[in-house]
PDB file of C-alpha atoms and ligand atoms in Angstrom:
ATOM      1  CA  MET C   1      -7.196 -16.834  22.154  1.00  0.00           C
ATOM      2  CA  GLN C   2      -8.380 -13.230  21.743  1.00  0.00           C
ATOM      3  CA  GLN C   3      -8.114 -12.408  25.473  1.00  0.00           C
ATOM      4  CA  ASP C   4      -4.370 -13.280  25.424  1.00  0.00           C
ATOM      5  CA  ILE C   5      -3.547 -10.288  23.239  1.00  0.00           C
ATOM      6  CA  ASP C   6      -1.864  -7.415  25.054  1.00  0.00           C
ATOM      7  CA  PRO C   7      -4.109  -4.349  24.498  1.00  0.00           C
ATOM      8  CA  SER C   8      -1.018  -2.265  23.701  1.00  0.00           C
ATOM      9  CA  ALA C   9       0.205  -4.723  21.023  1.00  0.00           C
ATOM     10  CA  PRO C  10       0.367  -2.724  17.779  1.00  0.00           C
ATOM     11  CA  ILE C  11      -0.903  -3.310  14.295  1.00  0.00           C
ATOM     12  CA  LEU C  12       2.138  -3.100  12.040  1.00  0.00           C
ATOM     13  CA  LEU C  13       1.690  -1.554   8.603  1.00  0.00           C
ATOM     14  CA  PHE C  14       4.564  -2.047   6.176  1.00  0.00           C
ATOM     15  CA  ASP C  15       5.429  -0.349   2.881  1.00  0.00           C
ATOM     16  CA  SER C  16       8.536   0.785   1.035  1.00  0.00           C
ATOM     17  CA  GLY C  17       7.629   4.376   1.859  1.00  0.00           C
ATOM     18  CA  VAL C  18       4.655   6.602   2.574  1.00  0.00           C
ATOM     19  CA  GLY C  19       2.181   4.708   0.348  1.00  0.00           C
ATOM     20  CA  GLY C  20       0.752   2.666   3.182  1.00  0.00           C
ATOM     21  CA  LEU C  21      -0.434   5.865   4.845  1.00  0.00           C
ATOM     22  CA  SER C  22      -3.390   5.651   2.440  1.00  0.00           C
ATOM     23  CA  VAL C  23      -4.302   2.418   4.238  1.00  0.00           C
ATOM     24  CA  LEU C  24      -3.571   3.892   7.678  1.00  0.00           C
ATOM     25  CA  ALA C  25      -5.985   6.766   7.017  1.00  0.00           C
ATOM     26  CA  GLU C  26      -8.829   4.278   6.477  1.00  0.00           C
ATOM     27  CA  LEU C  27      -7.745   2.141   9.422  1.00  0.00           C
ATOM     28  CA  ARG C  28      -7.880   5.147  11.761  1.00  0.00           C
ATOM     29  CA  LYS C  29     -11.548   5.657  10.862  1.00  0.00           C
ATOM     30  CA  LEU C  30     -12.436   2.114  11.902  1.00  0.00           C
ATOM     31  CA  LEU C  31     -10.009   1.552  14.788  1.00  0.00           C
ATOM     32  CA  PRO C  32      -9.056   4.940  16.227  1.00  0.00           C
ATOM     33  CA  ASP C  33      -7.671   3.403  19.427  1.00  0.00           C
ATOM     34  CA  ALA C  34      -5.450   0.817  17.770  1.00  0.00           C
ATOM     35  CA  PRO C  35      -1.741   1.299  18.508  1.00  0.00           C
ATOM     36  CA  VAL C  36       0.111   1.438  15.183  1.00  0.00           C
ATOM     37  CA  ILE C  37       3.682   0.974  14.017  1.00  0.00           C
ATOM     38  CA  TYR C  38       4.000   2.346  10.501  1.00  0.00           C
ATOM     39  CA  ALA C  39       7.123   0.872   8.903  1.00  0.00           C
ATOM     40  CA  ALA C  40       8.683   2.342   5.751  1.00  0.00           C
ATOM     41  CA  ASP C  41      11.618   0.575   4.106  1.00  0.00           C
ATOM     42  CA  ASN C  42      13.174   3.799   2.890  1.00  0.00           C
ATOM     43  CA  ALA C  43      16.528   1.999   2.527  1.00  0.00           C
ATOM     44  CA  GLY C  44      14.912  -0.302  -0.045  1.00  0.00           C
ATOM     45  CA  ARG C  45      12.571   2.054  -1.887  1.00  0.00           C
ATOM     46  CA  PRO C  46      11.630   1.809  -4.695  1.00  0.00           C
ATOM     47  CA  TYR C  47      10.504  -1.807  -4.698  1.00  0.00           C
ATOM     48  CA  GLY C  48       8.952  -1.490  -8.135  1.00  0.00           C
ATOM     49  CA  THR C  49      12.280  -1.560  -9.983  1.00  0.00           C
ATOM     50  CA  LYS C  50      13.686  -4.497  -7.997  1.00  0.00           C
ATOM     51  CA  THR C  51      13.639  -8.193  -8.882  1.00  0.00           C
ATOM     52  CA  GLU C  52      11.173 -10.581  -7.268  1.00  0.00           C
ATOM     53  CA  ALA C  53      14.013 -12.181  -5.277  1.00  0.00           C
ATOM     54  CA  GLN C  54      15.216  -8.822  -3.960  1.00  0.00           C
ATOM     55  CA  VAL C  55      11.744  -7.747  -2.851  1.00  0.00           C
ATOM     56  CA  ALA C  56      10.918 -11.105  -1.259  1.00  0.00           C
ATOM     57  CA  ALA C  57      14.194 -11.226   0.661  1.00  0.00           C
ATOM     58  CA  ARG C  58      13.842  -7.670   1.979  1.00  0.00           C
ATOM     59  CA  VAL C  59      10.205  -7.983   2.975  1.00  0.00           C
ATOM     60  CA  ALA C  60      10.554 -11.345   4.720  1.00  0.00           C
ATOM     61  CA  GLY C  61      13.788 -10.359   6.475  1.00  0.00           C
ATOM     62  CA  LEU C  62      12.585  -6.958   7.635  1.00  0.00           C
ATOM     63  CA  LEU C  63       9.181  -8.137   8.795  1.00  0.00           C
ATOM     64  CA  GLY C  64      10.872 -10.909  10.781  1.00  0.00           C
ATOM     65  CA  ARG C  65      13.071  -8.353  12.574  1.00  0.00           C
ATOM     66  CA  MET C  66      10.181  -5.960  13.136  1.00  0.00           C
ATOM     67  CA  ALA C  67       7.926  -8.691  14.497  1.00  0.00           C
ATOM     68  CA  GLU C  68      10.618  -9.681  16.995  1.00  0.00           C
ATOM     69  CA  ARG C  69      11.100  -6.121  18.135  1.00  0.00           C
ATOM     70  CA  TYR C  70       7.499  -4.877  18.285  1.00  0.00           C
ATOM     71  CA  HIS C  71       5.383  -8.039  18.764  1.00  0.00           C
ATOM     72  CA  PRO C  72       2.531  -6.875  16.526  1.00  0.00           C
ATOM     73  CA  ARG C  73      -0.883  -8.511  16.856  1.00  0.00           C
ATOM     74  CA  LEU C  74      -1.295  -8.278  13.068  1.00  0.00           C
ATOM     75  CA  VAL C  75       0.874  -7.281  10.125  1.00  0.00           C
ATOM     76  CA  CYS C  76      -0.475  -5.511   7.066  1.00  0.00           C
ATOM     77  CA  ILE C  77       1.726  -5.397   3.989  1.00  0.00           C
ATOM     78  CA  ALA C  78       0.389  -2.070   2.745  1.00  0.00           C
ATOM     79  CA  CYS C  79       2.182  -2.364  -0.568  1.00  0.00           C
ATOM     80  CA  ASN C  80       0.982  -4.026  -3.763  1.00  0.00           C
ATOM     81  CA  THR C  81       4.486  -4.811  -5.002  1.00  0.00           C
ATOM     82  CA  ALA C  82       5.526  -6.546  -1.781  1.00  0.00           C
ATOM     83  CA  SER C  83       2.181  -8.326  -1.419  1.00  0.00           C
ATOM     84  CA  THR C  84       1.907  -9.671  -4.958  1.00  0.00           C
ATOM     85  CA  ILE C  85       5.470 -11.005  -4.694  1.00  0.00           C
ATOM     86  CA  ALA C  86       5.965 -12.035  -1.079  1.00  0.00           C
ATOM     87  CA  LEU C  87       2.643 -12.494   0.706  1.00  0.00           C
ATOM     88  CA  GLY C  88       2.791 -16.307   0.589  1.00  0.00           C
ATOM     89  CA  MET C  89       6.396 -16.390   1.763  1.00  0.00           C
ATOM     90  CA  VAL C  90       5.787 -14.002   4.667  1.00  0.00           C
ATOM     91  CA  ARG C  91       2.766 -16.025   5.775  1.00  0.00           C
ATOM     92  CA  GLU C  92       5.075 -19.065   5.941  1.00  0.00           C
ATOM     93  CA  VAL C  93       7.517 -17.405   8.320  1.00  0.00           C
ATOM     94  CA  LEU C  94       5.466 -15.138  10.598  1.00  0.00           C
ATOM     95  CA  GLU C  95       3.014 -16.470  13.102  1.00  0.00           C
ATOM     96  CA  VAL C  96       0.769 -13.407  13.302  1.00  0.00           C
ATOM     97  CA  PRO C  97      -2.125 -12.789  10.890  1.00  0.00           C
ATOM     98  CA  ILE C  98      -0.923 -11.089   7.703  1.00  0.00           C
ATOM     99  CA  VAL C  99      -3.162  -8.896   5.577  1.00  0.00           C
ATOM    100  CA  GLY C 100      -1.929  -8.130   2.073  1.00  0.00           C
ATOM    101  CA  THR C 101      -2.761  -5.465  -0.491  1.00  0.00           C
ATOM    102  CA  VAL C 102      -3.571  -6.626  -3.981  1.00  0.00           C
ATOM    103  CA  PRO C 103      -4.774  -4.661  -7.008  1.00  0.00           C
ATOM    104  CA  ALA C 104      -8.491  -3.840  -6.763  1.00  0.00           C
ATOM    105  CA  ILE C 105      -9.376  -5.517 -10.065  1.00  0.00           C
ATOM    106  CA  LYS C 106     -12.511  -7.171  -8.680  1.00  0.00           C
ATOM    107  CA  PRO C 107     -14.294  -3.919  -7.673  1.00  0.00           C
ATOM    108  CA  ALA C 108     -13.065  -2.217 -10.844  1.00  0.00           C
ATOM    109  CA  ALA C 109     -14.617  -4.967 -12.967  1.00  0.00           C
ATOM    110  CA  ALA C 110     -17.920  -4.430 -11.152  1.00  0.00           C
ATOM    111  CA  MET C 111     -17.754  -0.659 -11.707  1.00  0.00           C
ATOM    112  CA  THR C 112     -16.714  -0.280 -15.338  1.00  0.00           C
ATOM    113  CA  LYS C 113     -19.422   0.527 -17.849  1.00  0.00           C
ATOM    114  CA  SER C 114     -17.205   0.739 -20.914  1.00  0.00           C
ATOM    115  CA  GLY C 115     -15.550  -2.599 -20.087  1.00  0.00           C
ATOM    116  CA  VAL C 116     -12.079  -1.045 -20.311  1.00  0.00           C
ATOM    117  CA  ILE C 117     -10.084  -0.799 -17.077  1.00  0.00           C
ATOM    118  CA  GLY C 118      -6.714   0.858 -16.657  1.00  0.00           C
ATOM    119  CA  LEU C 119      -4.275  -0.387 -14.048  1.00  0.00           C
ATOM    120  CA  LEU C 120      -1.451   1.802 -12.771  1.00  0.00           C
ATOM    121  CA  GLY C 121       1.201   0.038 -10.721  1.00  0.00           C
ATOM    122  CA  THR C 122       4.914  -0.412 -10.363  1.00  0.00           C
ATOM    123  CA  GLU C 123       6.907  -2.290 -13.024  1.00  0.00           C
ATOM    124  CA  ALA C 124       7.205  -5.242 -10.665  1.00  0.00           C
ATOM    125  CA  THR C 125       3.494  -5.371  -9.823  1.00  0.00           C
ATOM    126  CA  ILE C 126       2.166  -5.222 -13.368  1.00  0.00           C
ATOM    127  CA  ARG C 127       4.230  -8.263 -14.427  1.00  0.00           C
ATOM    128  CA  GLN C 128       3.128 -10.500 -11.519  1.00  0.00           C
ATOM    129  CA  THR C 129       1.232 -13.729 -12.176  1.00  0.00           C
ATOM    130  CA  TYR C 130      -0.834 -12.694  -9.124  1.00  0.00           C
ATOM    131  CA  VAL C 131      -2.253  -9.881 -11.289  1.00  0.00           C
ATOM    132  CA  ASP C 132      -2.807 -12.316 -14.196  1.00  0.00           C
ATOM    133  CA  ARG C 133      -4.802 -14.510 -11.827  1.00  0.00           C
ATOM    134  CA  LEU C 134      -6.929 -11.596 -10.579  1.00  0.00           C
ATOM    135  CA  GLU C 135      -7.568 -10.565 -14.176  1.00  0.00           C
ATOM    136  CA  HIS C 136      -8.517 -14.106 -15.143  1.00  0.00           C
ATOM    137  CA  GLU C 137     -10.779 -14.539 -12.128  1.00  0.00           C
ATOM    138  CA  PHE C 138     -12.586 -11.197 -12.076  1.00  0.00           C
ATOM    139  CA  ALA C 139     -12.081  -9.347 -15.362  1.00  0.00           C
ATOM    140  CA  ARG C 140     -12.007 -12.072 -17.991  1.00  0.00           C
ATOM    141  CA  ASP C 141     -14.788 -10.397 -19.944  1.00  0.00           C
ATOM    142  CA  LYS C 142     -13.192  -6.913 -19.649  1.00  0.00           C
ATOM    143  CA  LYS C 143     -10.168  -5.295 -21.196  1.00  0.00           C
ATOM    144  CA  LEU C 144      -7.464  -4.634 -18.600  1.00  0.00           C
ATOM    145  CA  LEU C 145      -4.676  -2.303 -19.712  1.00  0.00           C
ATOM    146  CA  ARG C 146      -1.596  -2.151 -17.488  1.00  0.00           C
ATOM    147  CA  GLN C 147       0.851   0.701 -17.173  1.00  0.00           C
ATOM    148  CA  ALA C 148       3.910   1.106 -14.965  1.00  0.00           C
ATOM    149  CA  ALA C 149       4.137   4.542 -13.369  1.00  0.00           C
ATOM    150  CA  PRO C 150       7.259   4.488 -11.178  1.00  0.00           C
ATOM    151  CA  GLU C 151       7.486   8.278 -11.252  1.00  0.00           C
ATOM    152  CA  LEU C 152       4.295   8.483  -9.182  1.00  0.00           C
ATOM    153  CA  VAL C 153       5.997   6.743  -6.246  1.00  0.00           C
ATOM    154  CA  GLU C 154       8.482   9.576  -5.870  1.00  0.00           C
ATOM    155  CA  ALA C 155       5.772  12.155  -6.653  1.00  0.00           C
ATOM    156  CA  ALA C 156       3.753  10.910  -3.668  1.00  0.00           C
ATOM    157  CA  GLU C 157       6.868  10.929  -1.471  1.00  0.00           C
ATOM    158  CA  ALA C 158       7.638  14.499  -2.548  1.00  0.00           C
ATOM    159  CA  LYS C 159       4.045  15.620  -1.990  1.00  0.00           C
ATOM    160  CA  LEU C 160       4.137  14.362   1.595  1.00  0.00           C
ATOM    161  CA  ARG C 161       7.461  16.100   2.180  1.00  0.00           C
ATOM    162  CA  GLY C 162       5.634  19.290   1.164  1.00  0.00           C
ATOM    163  CA  GLU C 163       7.523  19.665  -2.133  1.00  0.00           C
ATOM    164  CA  ALA C 164       5.926  20.826  -5.388  1.00  0.00           C
ATOM    165  CA  VAL C 165       5.558  18.225  -8.157  1.00  0.00           C
ATOM    166  CA  ASP C 166       5.210  19.230 -11.826  1.00  0.00           C
ATOM    167  CA  PRO C 167       1.826  18.252 -13.370  1.00  0.00           C
ATOM    168  CA  PRO C 168       3.524  16.437 -16.334  1.00  0.00           C
ATOM    169  CA  VAL C 169       4.664  13.778 -13.839  1.00  0.00           C
ATOM    170  CA  TYR C 170       1.013  12.878 -13.258  1.00  0.00           C
ATOM    171  CA  GLU C 171       0.135  13.084 -16.926  1.00  0.00           C
ATOM    172  CA  ALA C 172       2.704  10.468 -18.023  1.00  0.00           C
ATOM    173  CA  GLY C 173       0.812   7.536 -16.458  1.00  0.00           C
ATOM    174  CA  ALA C 174      -2.517   8.715 -17.884  1.00  0.00           C
ATOM    175  CA  GLN C 175      -1.033   9.150 -21.344  1.00  0.00           C
ATOM    176  CA  GLY C 176       0.632   5.735 -21.174  1.00  0.00           C
ATOM    177  CA  LEU C 177      -2.747   4.098 -20.602  1.00  0.00           C
ATOM    178  CA  ARG C 178      -4.647   6.228 -23.108  1.00  0.00           C
ATOM    179  CA  ALA C 179      -2.096   5.446 -25.827  1.00  0.00           C
ATOM    180  CA  GLN C 180      -2.719   1.680 -25.623  1.00  0.00           C
ATOM    181  CA  PRO C 181      -5.271   0.112 -28.003  1.00  0.00           C
ATOM    182  CA  GLY C 182      -8.704   0.728 -26.464  1.00  0.00           C
ATOM    183  CA  GLY C 183      -7.214   3.165 -23.951  1.00  0.00           C
ATOM    184  CA  GLU C 184      -9.517   5.980 -25.027  1.00  0.00           C
ATOM    185  CA  ASN C 185     -12.450   4.019 -23.525  1.00  0.00           C
ATOM    186  CA  ILE C 186     -11.003   3.624 -20.034  1.00  0.00           C
ATOM    187  CA  ASP C 187     -13.605   4.671 -17.462  1.00  0.00           C
ATOM    188  CA  THR C 188     -12.114   2.998 -14.359  1.00  0.00           C
ATOM    189  CA  VAL C 189      -8.526   3.072 -13.147  1.00  0.00           C
ATOM    190  CA  VAL C 190      -7.111   0.729 -10.526  1.00  0.00           C
ATOM    191  CA  LEU C 191      -4.511   2.446  -8.375  1.00  0.00           C
ATOM    192  CA  ALA C 192      -2.437  -0.694  -7.858  1.00  0.00           C
ATOM    193  CA  CYS C 193       0.230   0.947  -5.743  1.00  0.00           C
ATOM    194  CA  THR C 194      -0.542   2.356  -2.330  1.00  0.00           C
ATOM    195  CA  HIS C 195       1.467   5.491  -3.119  1.00  0.00           C
ATOM    196  CA  PHE C 196      -0.895   6.384  -5.965  1.00  0.00           C
ATOM    197  CA  ALA C 197      -3.915   6.756  -3.673  1.00  0.00           C
ATOM    198  CA  LEU C 198      -2.073   9.685  -2.069  1.00  0.00           C
ATOM    199  CA  VAL C 199      -2.057  11.540  -5.398  1.00  0.00           C
ATOM    200  CA  GLU C 200      -5.556  10.590  -6.572  1.00  0.00           C
ATOM    201  CA  GLU C 201      -6.613  14.215  -6.915  1.00  0.00           C
ATOM    202  CA  GLU C 202      -3.679  15.036  -9.171  1.00  0.00           C
ATOM    203  CA  LEU C 203      -4.323  11.888 -11.233  1.00  0.00           C
ATOM    204  CA  ALA C 204      -7.992  12.816 -11.596  1.00  0.00           C
ATOM    205  CA  LYS C 205      -6.897  16.098 -13.182  1.00  0.00           C
ATOM    206  CA  ALA C 206      -4.483  14.264 -15.470  1.00  0.00           C
ATOM    207  CA  PHE C 207      -7.117  11.773 -16.685  1.00  0.00           C
ATOM    208  CA  GLY C 208      -9.893  14.335 -17.008  1.00  0.00           C
ATOM    209  CA  PRO C 209     -13.605  13.776 -16.342  1.00  0.00           C
ATOM    210  CA  GLY C 210     -15.383  10.450 -16.695  1.00  0.00           C
ATOM    211  CA  VAL C 211     -12.776   8.288 -14.991  1.00  0.00           C
ATOM    212  CA  ALA C 212     -13.344   6.667 -11.583  1.00  0.00           C
ATOM    213  CA  PHE C 213     -10.466   5.492  -9.413  1.00  0.00           C
ATOM    214  CA  VAL C 214     -10.447   2.433  -7.228  1.00  0.00           C
ATOM    215  CA  HIS C 215      -7.932   1.144  -4.689  1.00  0.00           C
ATOM    216  CA  GLY C 216      -7.930  -1.286  -1.819  1.00  0.00           C
ATOM    217  CA  ALA C 217      -7.415   0.919   1.262  1.00  0.00           C
ATOM    218  CA  LYS C 218     -10.988   0.782   2.594  1.00  0.00           C
ATOM    219  CA  GLY C 219     -11.283  -2.955   2.034  1.00  0.00           C
ATOM    220  CA  ILE C 220      -7.962  -3.622   3.739  1.00  0.00           C
ATOM    221  CA  ALA C 221      -8.980  -1.538   6.759  1.00  0.00           C
ATOM    222  CA  ARG C 222     -12.238  -3.501   6.981  1.00  0.00           C
ATOM    223  CA  ARG C 223     -10.307  -6.773   6.798  1.00  0.00           C
ATOM    224  CA  ILE C 224      -8.003  -5.682   9.638  1.00  0.00           C
ATOM    225  CA  ALA C 225     -10.992  -4.596  11.742  1.00  0.00           C
ATOM    226  CA  HIS C 226     -12.633  -7.955  11.096  1.00  0.00           C
ATOM    227  CA  LEU C 227      -9.524  -9.944  12.067  1.00  0.00           C
ATOM    228  CA  THR C 228      -9.086  -7.975  15.300  1.00  0.00           C
ATOM    229  CA  GLU C 229     -12.756  -7.952  16.251  1.00  0.00           C
ATOM    230  CA  GLY C 230     -13.285  -8.426  19.983  1.00  0.00           C
ATOM    231  CA  GLN C 231      -9.692  -7.468  20.836  1.00  0.00           C
ATOM    232  CA  ASP C 232      -8.949  -4.644  23.278  1.00  0.00           C
ATOM    233  CA  PHE C 233      -6.847  -1.679  22.212  1.00  0.00           C
ATOM    234  CA  ALA C 234      -4.992   0.632  24.594  1.00  0.00           C
ATOM    235  CA  ARG C 235      -2.285   2.975  23.376  1.00  0.00           C
ATOM    236  CA  LYS C 236       0.480   3.237  25.976  1.00  0.00           C
ATOM    237  CA  ALA C 237       2.900   5.340  23.933  1.00  0.00           C
ATOM    238  CA  PRO C 238       2.719   7.531  20.820  1.00  0.00           C
ATOM    239  CA  ASP C 239       2.349   5.637  17.545  1.00  0.00           C
ATOM    240  CA  VAL C 240       5.631   5.061  15.749  1.00  0.00           C
ATOM    241  CA  ALA C 241       6.884   5.717  12.225  1.00  0.00           C
ATOM    242  CA  LEU C 242       9.741   3.265  11.738  1.00  0.00           C
ATOM    243  CA  PHE C 243      12.351   3.699   9.007  1.00  0.00           C
ATOM    244  CA  THR C 244      15.056   1.316   7.813  1.00  0.00           C
ATOM    245  CA  LYS C 245      17.510   4.085   6.909  1.00  0.00           C
ATOM    246  CA  ASN C 246      18.445   6.935   9.168  1.00  0.00           C
ATOM    247  CA  GLU C 247      17.852  10.007   7.029  1.00  0.00           C
ATOM    248  CA  ALA C 248      16.486  13.450   7.801  1.00  0.00           C
ATOM    249  CA  ILE C 249      12.807  12.908   8.521  1.00  0.00           C
ATOM    250  CA  ALA C 250      12.337  15.588  11.155  1.00  0.00           C
ATOM    251  CA  GLY C 251      12.226  18.653   8.895  1.00  0.00           C
ATOM    252  CA  THR C 252      10.676  16.900   5.892  1.00  0.00           C
ATOM    253  CA  LEU C 253       8.202  14.066   6.420  1.00  0.00           C
ATOM    254  CA  ALA C 254       7.537  14.501  10.117  1.00  0.00           C
ATOM    255  CA  PRO C 255       4.636  16.990   9.766  1.00  0.00           C
ATOM    256  CA  ALA C 256       2.800  14.679   7.334  1.00  0.00           C
ATOM    257  CA  LEU C 257       3.430  11.694   9.594  1.00  0.00           C
ATOM    258  CA  ALA C 258       2.062  13.609  12.572  1.00  0.00           C
ATOM    259  CA  GLY C 259      -1.048  14.297  10.488  1.00  0.00           C
ATOM    260  CA  TYR C 260      -1.570  10.532  10.409  1.00  0.00           C
ATOM    261  CA  GLY C 261      -1.046  10.302  14.179  1.00  0.00           C
ATOM    262  CA  LEU C 262       2.561   9.070  13.969  1.00  0.00           C
ATOM    263  CA  GLU C 263       4.277  11.224  16.548  1.00  0.00           C
ATOM    264  CA  GLN C 264       7.371   9.176  17.244  1.00  0.00           C
ATOM    265  CA  ILE C 265      10.124   8.414  14.700  1.00  0.00           C
ATOM    266  CA  GLU C 266      12.384   5.385  15.085  1.00  0.00           C
ATOM    267  CA  PHE C 267      14.984   3.627  12.968  1.00  0.00           C
ATOM    268  CA  LEU C 268      15.398  -0.128  12.680  1.00  0.00           C
TER     269      LEU C 268
HETATM  270  N1  LIG W 301       3.820   1.417  -2.424  1.00  0.00           N
HETATM  271  C1  LIG W 301       4.296   0.322  -3.171  1.00  0.00           C
HETATM  272  C2  LIG W 301       3.164  -0.439  -3.850  1.00  0.00           C
HETATM  273  O1  LIG W 301       2.033  -0.422  -3.388  1.00  0.00           O
HETATM  274  C3  LIG W 301       5.495   0.415  -4.061  1.00  0.00           C
HETATM  275  C4  LIG W 301       6.343   1.603  -4.191  1.00  0.00           C
HETATM  276  C5  LIG W 301       7.760   1.267  -4.605  1.00  0.00           C
HETATM  277  O2  LIG W 301       8.045   1.075  -5.801  1.00  0.00           O
HETATM  278  O3  LIG W 301       8.585   1.185  -3.687  1.00  0.00           O
HETATM  279  O4  LIG W 301       3.377  -1.131  -4.816  1.00  0.00           O
END
């Protein structure tokens, strides 16, 4: 089967916005020659405040259209909200391998010394039964405190547009976790939204010393490399950043996108 794959067939990474770039950065280290389409559903962002039905419908519909247009060899849903809600559904409808992004509760449970883990995600992610299952499976003997931090999604977007973000924005999520019973003992924080990995430095300042952060980007990149092992990669055209809404990207996000090797901007 492997030899049938066109070497220029891309890996498609999908998120509501720039969050999945945290996954792309790790993927580049492992597969520098892989052609990439980075898709951001800027028309639908934020996902975290939407209902399960809204997110599932958008993600399945958009990925179907993108798969038809770009014929990816693999799709990565580089978004915790979309993955915890719609991974199963998307796997039903697309015929390519799909890699999802789910909160890194398992590694966090292995890392914590205090036994208290904080989890920062979107409102939609923290209420998913998928997260309950991960907690039950890997952190049953730990305390997992969950906190929605929707403001960090836009903070990461603003950071990549080169705009200044006020430190209190980063402090809100930290304070929300610390204020919960047992929160003062948190020593490990799961960044359960791909956007949050882009502002890890700012979050580290907000939490103060003694807190380690964990997210799935490296593991996801390894999974993609594993699933495409033995395949040839040949980039025939510049890698594409694909948006679902035609808005000014050129003067704002384009420099950051170019920093991730996405030289070409397209709209769905
Ligand atoms: N980056 C997404 C995640 O990993 C969600 C951001 C949003 O709310 O759109 O959950």
